[in-house]
Coordinates of C-alpha atoms in Angstrom, one line a residue:
M1 CA -0.2 -0.1 -0.4
N2 CA 1.0 3.1 -0.7
R3 CA -1.3 5.5 -0.1
L4 CA -2.7 6.5 2.9
P5 CA -6.8 5.0 3.5
A6 CA -10.1 7.0 3.7
P7 CA -11.1 6.9 7.2
I8 CA -10.8 3.5 9.3
D9 CA -11.6 1.8 12.2
V10 CA -7.8 1.1 13.4
A11 CA -4.8 2.7 12.7
V12 CA -1.8 0.1 13.9
I13 CA 1.1 2.4 14.5
G14 CA 4.7 0.4 14.2
A15 CA 4.7 -3.0 11.9
G16 CA 7.1 -5.0 14.4
A17 CA 5.4 -7.4 15.8
A18 CA 3.6 -6.9 17.7
G19 CA 2.0 -4.5 14.7
I20 CA 1.6 -7.1 12.6
A21 CA 0.3 -9.0 15.1
A22 CA -2.5 -6.9 15.6
A23 CA -3.1 -6.0 12.0
R24 CA -3.7 -9.8 11.3
A25 CA -6.5 -9.9 14.4
L26 CA -8.0 -6.9 13.2
V27 CA -8.3 -7.4 9.8
K28 CA -9.5 -11.2 10.7
A29 CA -12.3 -9.7 12.0
G30 CA -13.6 -8.1 9.8
V31 CA -12.4 -4.5 10.8
S32 CA -11.0 -1.4 8.1
V33 CA -7.0 -1.0 9.4
V34 CA -3.7 0.2 8.3
V35 CA -0.7 -0.2 9.4
L36 CA 1.5 2.6 9.8
E37 CA 5.5 2.2 9.2
A38 CA 8.0 5.1 9.6
R39 CA 10.6 2.3 8.1
D40 CA 11.0 1.4 4.2
R41 CA 10.3 -2.2 6.2
I42 CA 8.8 -3.8 8.5
G43 CA 9.8 -6.5 10.9
G44 CA 11.2 -3.2 13.3
R45 CA 13.6 -4.7 15.7
A46 CA 13.6 -8.3 14.4
H47 CA 15.3 -7.6 11.2
T48 CA 17.7 -10.1 8.6
I49 CA 20.2 -9.4 6.1
G50 CA 21.6 -11.5 3.4
W51 CA 24.7 -13.2 3.3
Q52 CA 26.1 -15.6 1.1
G53 CA 23.6 -16.9 1.3
H54 CA 22.9 -17.0 4.9
G55 CA 20.2 -15.0 7.0
L56 CA 21.8 -12.9 9.9
D57 CA 20.3 -11.2 12.4
L58 CA 20.5 -7.9 13.7
G59 CA 18.2 -8.3 15.9
C60 CA 15.8 -10.5 18.2
G61 CA 17.6 -13.9 17.0
W62 CA 16.0 -16.7 19.0
L63 CA 12.6 -17.9 19.5
H64 CA 13.3 -18.2 23.6
S65 CA 10.5 -19.9 25.5
A66 CA 10.6 -22.1 22.4
D67 CA 7.9 -24.4 23.9
E68 CA 5.5 -22.1 24.7
N69 CA 6.4 -20.1 22.4
P70 CA 3.3 -19.0 19.6
L71 CA 5.5 -18.2 16.4
A72 CA 7.3 -21.0 17.0
D73 CA 4.8 -23.4 15.3
R74 CA 4.7 -20.7 12.3
V75 CA 8.3 -21.2 11.2
E76 CA 7.8 -24.2 9.1
P77 CA 3.7 -23.5 7.7
L78 CA 5.8 -20.5 5.8
G79 CA 8.8 -22.8 4.4
L80 CA 11.6 -21.6 7.1
T81 CA 14.2 -24.2 8.8
L82 CA 13.7 -24.9 12.4
D83 CA 16.5 -24.9 14.1
K84 CA 16.8 -27.2 18.0
T85 CA 20.7 -27.0 18.6
R86 CA 20.5 -26.0 21.7
P87 CA 22.5 -22.4 22.3
P88 CA 26.1 -22.2 24.2
W89 CA 25.7 -19.7 26.7
R90 CA 26.6 -21.3 30.0
T91 CA 30.0 -22.2 27.8
Q92 CA 33.8 -20.6 27.2
A93 CA 35.2 -22.9 24.3
F94 CA 38.7 -23.6 25.1
N95 CA 38.3 -23.4 28.5
L96 CA 39.9 -19.7 28.0
G97 CA 40.5 -17.4 30.7
L98 CA 38.0 -19.5 33.1
T99 CA 39.0 -23.3 34.2
P100 CA 35.8 -26.3 34.3
D101 CA 36.1 -26.1 37.8
E102 CA 35.6 -21.3 37.9
Q103 CA 32.8 -22.1 35.0
Q104 CA 31.5 -24.1 37.2
A105 CA 31.7 -21.4 40.0
F106 CA 30.2 -18.7 37.8
G107 CA 27.4 -20.9 37.6
D108 CA 26.6 -21.4 40.6
A109 CA 26.8 -17.5 41.7
F110 CA 24.7 -16.4 39.0
D111 CA 22.4 -18.7 40.3
A112 CA 22.7 -18.4 43.5
F113 CA 22.2 -14.9 42.7
D114 CA 19.0 -15.1 41.0
E115 CA 17.5 -16.7 43.9
R116 CA 17.9 -14.0 46.0
V117 CA 16.7 -11.8 43.5
A118 CA 13.6 -14.3 43.7
E119 CA 13.6 -14.9 47.0
A120 CA 13.8 -10.8 47.4
A121 CA 10.8 -10.2 45.3
R122 CA 8.6 -12.5 46.4
R123 CA 9.2 -10.1 49.3
G124 CA 7.4 -7.6 47.5
E125 CA 10.8 -5.4 46.9
D126 CA 10.8 -3.1 43.9
R127 CA 14.9 -2.1 44.3
P128 CA 18.1 -2.8 42.1
A129 CA 18.3 -6.3 41.3
S130 CA 22.5 -5.2 42.5
D131 CA 21.9 -5.4 46.1
L132 CA 22.2 -9.0 45.8
F133 CA 25.3 -9.0 44.9
V134 CA 27.9 -10.4 47.6
P135 CA 29.6 -7.8 47.9
G136 CA 33.0 -7.4 46.5
D137 CA 32.8 -11.3 44.8
R138 CA 34.9 -11.4 42.2
W139 CA 31.9 -13.0 39.7
N140 CA 30.0 -9.3 40.2
P141 CA 31.9 -7.6 36.5
R142 CA 31.0 -10.7 34.6
M143 CA 27.0 -11.1 35.7
D144 CA 26.6 -7.6 34.9
A145 CA 28.3 -8.3 31.5
I146 CA 25.6 -10.8 31.3
S147 CA 23.1 -8.1 32.9
G148 CA 23.5 -6.8 29.3
A149 CA 23.4 -9.4 27.4
L150 CA 20.2 -9.9 29.0
N151 CA 18.7 -7.0 30.2
G152 CA 21.1 -4.4 27.6
A153 CA 21.5 -2.8 31.4
R154 CA 23.6 -3.3 34.4
F155 CA 21.9 -4.8 37.3
A156 CA 21.9 -1.1 39.1
E157 CA 19.1 -0.2 36.4
V158 CA 17.1 -3.6 36.7
S159 CA 14.3 -4.0 39.1
T160 CA 14.4 -6.9 40.9
L161 CA 10.7 -7.7 40.8
D162 CA 11.2 -7.4 37.2
Y163 CA 13.7 -9.1 36.4
A164 CA 12.3 -12.2 38.4
A165 CA 9.1 -11.5 36.8
Y166 CA 10.6 -12.9 33.3
R167 CA 9.1 -16.7 32.7
D168 CA 12.1 -18.9 31.0
T169 CA 11.4 -21.5 29.7
G170 CA 14.7 -22.7 28.8
V171 CA 13.9 -24.1 25.2
N172 CA 15.8 -21.5 22.4
W173 CA 15.8 -21.8 19.4
R174 CA 16.2 -20.5 15.8
V175 CA 15.3 -19.7 12.6
V176 CA 17.7 -20.7 10.0
E177 CA 16.9 -17.7 7.2
G178 CA 16.8 -15.2 10.2
Y179 CA 14.1 -14.4 12.5
G180 CA 13.1 -11.1 11.0
A181 CA 12.3 -13.4 7.8
L182 CA 10.0 -14.9 10.1
I183 CA 8.0 -11.9 11.3
E184 CA 7.9 -10.1 7.3
R185 CA 6.7 -13.4 5.8
L186 CA 4.0 -13.0 8.7
G187 CA 3.5 -9.9 7.7
Q188 CA 3.1 -10.0 3.8
G189 CA 0.0 -9.1 2.4
L190 CA -1.2 -6.3 5.6
P191 CA -2.2 -3.4 4.3
V192 CA 0.8 -1.7 5.8
V193 CA 2.0 2.1 4.5
M194 CA 6.2 2.2 4.6
D195 CA 8.1 5.5 5.5
C196 CA 5.2 6.6 7.6
A197 CA 6.4 8.1 10.1
V198 CA 3.7 9.5 12.4
Q199 CA 4.1 12.9 14.1
R200 CA 1.5 14.3 16.4
I201 CA -1.7 12.5 17.6
D202 CA -5.3 14.9 17.9
R203 CA -7.8 13.2 20.5
R204 CA -9.5 16.3 20.2
G205 CA -12.6 15.0 18.6
S206 CA -14.4 12.0 18.4
T207 CA -12.0 10.5 16.1
L208 CA -8.2 10.1 16.2
K209 CA -6.7 12.2 14.0
I210 CA -2.9 11.5 13.1
E211 CA -0.8 13.3 11.3
T212 CA 2.4 11.7 9.4
T213 CA 4.4 12.0 7.1
R214 CA 2.8 11.4 3.8
G215 CA -0.8 13.2 5.6
V216 CA -3.4 13.0 7.5
I217 CA -6.0 9.9 8.5
E218 CA -8.5 10.0 11.2
A219 CA -8.8 6.4 12.8
R220 CA -11.8 5.5 15.6
A221 CA -9.0 3.8 17.5
C222 CA -5.0 3.3 17.0
V223 CA -3.1 0.5 18.4
L224 CA 0.6 1.7 19.5
T225 CA 3.8 0.0 19.0
L226 CA 7.0 1.8 19.2
P227 CA 9.5 1.3 21.2
T228 CA 9.5 3.2 24.7
S229 CA 12.1 5.0 24.3
V230 CA 10.8 7.0 21.2
L231 CA 7.7 7.6 23.7
A232 CA 9.6 8.9 26.4
A233 CA 11.3 11.0 24.1
E234 CA 8.1 12.4 22.6
G235 CA 9.0 11.1 19.3
V236 CA 5.6 11.1 18.2
R237 CA 3.4 13.9 20.4
F238 CA -0.2 13.9 21.4
D239 CA -2.6 16.4 22.2
P240 CA -3.4 16.7 24.8
P241 CA -0.3 15.6 25.7
L242 CA -0.8 11.6 27.2
T243 CA 1.1 12.9 30.5
D244 CA 0.7 8.9 31.9
L245 CA 1.9 6.5 29.2
I246 CA 5.1 9.5 28.4
E247 CA 6.4 9.0 32.1
A248 CA 5.5 4.8 32.2
A249 CA 7.8 4.8 28.5
A250 CA 10.2 6.4 30.6
G251 CA 10.1 3.4 33.6
A252 CA 10.3 1.1 31.1
P253 CA 13.2 2.9 28.7
L254 CA 15.3 0.5 26.2
G255 CA 18.4 -0.7 27.2
L256 CA 20.9 -1.6 24.3
A257 CA 22.4 -5.0 23.7
S258 CA 24.3 -4.4 20.0
K259 CA 25.3 -7.2 17.8
L260 CA 28.2 -7.3 15.2
H261 CA 28.7 -10.1 12.6
I262 CA 32.1 -11.2 11.7
A263 CA 33.6 -13.8 8.6
V264 CA 36.0 -15.3 9.8
A265 CA 38.8 -17.0 7.1
G266 CA 39.8 -20.9 9.1
A267 CA 37.1 -21.8 11.0
E268 CA 36.8 -24.8 11.1
E269 CA 39.5 -25.0 13.8
F270 CA 36.5 -24.2 16.3
P271 CA 33.4 -26.0 16.9
P272 CA 30.3 -25.1 15.8
D273 CA 27.7 -23.2 17.9
G274 CA 30.7 -22.5 20.4
Q275 CA 30.5 -19.2 23.0
L276 CA 34.2 -17.2 24.0
W277 CA 33.5 -14.1 26.7
G278 CA 36.1 -11.8 26.6
R279 CA 36.8 -10.8 30.2
T280 CA 36.0 -11.9 33.2
D281 CA 36.9 -9.6 35.1
T282 CA 34.9 -6.2 34.4
A283 CA 31.8 -6.0 32.1
S284 CA 32.9 -4.3 29.4
T285 CA 33.5 -7.7 27.8
G286 CA 31.8 -9.0 24.5
G287 CA 30.2 -12.6 24.2
Y288 CA 31.2 -14.1 21.4
H289 CA 29.6 -17.3 19.7
L290 CA 31.3 -19.2 17.3
R291 CA 31.0 -20.8 14.2
P292 CA 26.7 -19.9 14.3
F293 CA 24.6 -22.8 12.1
G294 CA 28.0 -24.2 11.5
R295 CA 29.1 -21.2 9.5
A296 CA 32.5 -19.4 9.1
M297 CA 31.6 -16.1 11.2
I298 CA 31.3 -14.8 15.1
E299 CA 28.4 -13.5 16.5
G300 CA 29.8 -10.9 18.8
Y301 CA 27.3 -9.7 21.6
F302 CA 27.5 -6.7 23.7
G303 CA 25.0 -5.0 26.6
G304 CA 24.5 -1.8 28.5
D305 CA 27.2 1.2 29.2
L306 CA 30.0 -1.2 26.6
A307 CA 26.8 -0.7 24.0
W308 CA 25.9 2.5 24.1
G309 CA 29.5 3.9 24.2
L310 CA 30.5 1.9 21.2
E311 CA 28.0 3.1 19.5
G312 CA 28.7 6.8 19.8
E313 CA 32.3 5.4 18.5
G314 CA 30.7 4.3 15.5
E315 CA 30.4 1.1 13.6
V316 CA 34.5 0.8 13.5
A317 CA 34.4 1.0 17.3
F318 CA 32.6 -2.1 17.5
F319 CA 34.8 -4.0 15.2
D320 CA 38.2 -2.7 16.6
F321 CA 37.4 -3.9 20.4
A322 CA 35.7 -7.3 19.2
A323 CA 39.2 -8.0 17.2
S324 CA 41.3 -6.5 20.5
E325 CA 39.1 -9.2 22.6
L326 CA 39.4 -11.7 20.5
S327 CA 43.1 -11.8 19.7
D328 CA 43.6 -11.6 23.4
L329 CA 42.4 -14.8 23.8
L330 CA 43.4 -16.1 20.4
G331 CA 46.9 -14.8 19.7
S332 CA 48.0 -11.3 17.8
S333 CA 48.1 -13.0 14.6
F334 CA 43.7 -13.6 14.7
R335 CA 42.8 -10.4 14.1
K336 CA 43.9 -10.8 10.1
R337 CA 41.5 -14.1 10.0
L338 CA 39.2 -11.3 10.5
E339 CA 36.4 -9.1 8.3
P340 CA 33.5 -6.9 9.5
V341 CA 30.0 -7.9 8.3
S342 CA 27.1 -6.4 9.2
M343 CA 26.9 -4.0 12.5
S344 CA 23.5 -3.6 14.9
M345 CA 23.1 0.3 15.8
W346 CA 19.7 0.2 17.6
G347 CA 20.1 2.9 19.7
A348 CA 21.3 5.4 17.4
D349 CA 18.3 4.2 15.3
P350 CA 15.8 7.1 15.5
W351 CA 12.7 4.4 15.5
S352 CA 13.9 1.7 18.2
R353 CA 16.5 3.9 20.5
G354 CA 17.4 1.3 22.1
A355 CA 17.3 -2.9 22.0
Y356 CA 14.7 -4.0 24.8
S357 CA 13.5 -3.2 28.0
H358 CA 13.7 -3.1 31.5
V359 CA 12.1 -1.3 34.3
L360 CA 14.0 0.9 36.6
P361 CA 13.8 0.0 40.3
G362 CA 10.2 1.3 42.6
Q363 CA 8.4 1.1 38.4
A364 CA 7.9 -2.9 38.6
D365 CA 4.9 -2.8 40.7
P366 CA 2.4 -5.3 38.9
A367 CA -0.5 -3.3 39.6
T368 CA 0.9 0.0 39.7
G369 CA 4.0 -0.1 38.0
A370 CA 5.1 0.8 34.2
R371 CA 4.5 -2.3 32.5
A372 CA 0.8 -2.4 33.9
R373 CA 0.6 1.7 33.2
L374 CA 1.3 1.2 29.9
R375 CA -0.7 -1.6 29.1
R376 CA -3.7 0.5 29.8
P377 CA -5.7 2.1 27.0
A378 CA -5.8 5.8 27.1
E379 CA -9.7 6.9 26.5
E380 CA -10.8 3.3 25.6
R381 CA -9.6 4.1 22.0
I382 CA -5.4 4.3 22.4
F383 CA -4.5 0.5 22.8
V384 CA -0.5 0.6 23.7
A385 CA 1.0 -2.9 22.8
G386 CA 5.1 -4.1 22.4
E387 CA 8.1 -6.4 23.8
A388 CA 7.5 -3.3 27.2
T389 CA 3.4 -4.5 28.3
S390 CA 4.1 -7.7 28.5
P391 CA 4.3 -8.9 32.1
D392 CA 6.4 -12.0 31.8
F393 CA 8.2 -12.4 28.0
Y394 CA 9.3 -8.5 28.3
G395 CA 12.5 -8.4 25.9
T396 CA 10.7 -10.8 23.3
A397 CA 8.9 -11.0 19.8
H398 CA 7.2 -13.3 21.1
G399 CA 6.2 -10.9 24.2
A400 CA 5.0 -8.4 21.5
W401 CA 3.4 -10.7 19.2
T402 CA 0.7 -11.5 22.4
E403 CA 0.7 -8.7 23.3
G404 CA -0.3 -6.9 19.5
A405 CA -3.2 -9.3 19.4
R406 CA -4.4 -8.9 23.5
A407 CA -4.2 -5.0 21.9
A408 CA -6.3 -5.8 18.8
T409 CA -8.7 -8.2 21.2
E410 CA -8.6 -4.1 23.6
A411 CA -9.4 -2.4 19.9
L412 CA -12.2 -5.0 18.6
A413 CA -14.8 -4.3 22.3
H414 CA -13.8 -0.5 22.5
L415 CA -15.4 -1.3 18.4
G416 CA -18.5 -3.7 19.7
F417 CA -16.7 -6.2 17.5
E418 CA -15.6 -9.5 18.6
T419 CA -14.8 -9.0 22.5
R420 CA -13.4 -12.9 23.3
P421 CA -9.1 -13.3 22.8
V422 CA -8.5 -13.1 18.6
E423 CA -6.4 -15.8 17.5
V424 CA -3.8 -14.6 15.6
E425 CA -3.6 -17.5 12.8
A426 CA -0.5 -18.8 11.2

């Protein structure tokens, strides 16, 4: 779709996983709908690019909690390939930098930390998760490095209540062709207008007047699936302002997790789907997935303060940092075997301004905290959805997907259509 339609029932703002799920449910229910997308593609933070016949995910790459993930059953019917190889996250290839006993000690320390956080959450404590570190423990910096990958931020910025609320079945699968490729296929055939950034929503009249870079459209309701960091920065203005929504979005900001793909000459010496961490004494270190899917490459992961700092220096800084850490582990000549392929820059992307959400300490009460407030519709016609509104699968594409379907159900009930939960078909 290239042009804005006439007045419609529901405008969906954003064509990521949440927006696509909402649009599919609304189309199925028979209401008039349009999806307004600022980028020139669909998928949002699920984005796959091609490299030598492979799909490389710049955003989400794992079907987390795959045994419950509603997107897992949609992979193969769409002609894509499901890979069930176990992730290497708790290993250190070649025992570099850590002996097997030290790896076990770190795993035990992290498990004990998780349990202390869970206990604090059961007591209703909403405070920095880092409060539950053992003072002076050698593993604290490494745990913050892991938090960079899990939350996009150090544990000092993450609420105990929110961290403990995440539900993980421990089953993690991948789409060989790319998670972004899956979301893109699920969005095919929907009424999406791309290169159409929403700038202002005028809610003073009986219909919403949505001002975009392609013109104005009127809608009876909207499903708003923009990232919290965009909402908090008022990337879309509301008239009159929606102060509670903006404040709630600020309480659940996007952290940053950046991904670097590196081609490796002579990669056969490395185990397929192996893992290395650069350093053990600092949070400012990268994680390196060796030969994902057996490919001759390395996926580097950088989170939190490290990722923000490297993004500020530009894409080259990520490769220089990764090449230095890998050379320290594998020998000074290793750098000559590396070539950068692609880099995500989600923090610098004006339509995301980060990777995925975490809730700040003091903002995570399940009834009155940031995520709960984001889920509340405004005037029963502005319905917010995305990974940040998911109470237990936040930070994931399937969390966004289920929330998009939830928001569509609420919009339909407001419009007097279907009122029972909508099952979004494959």
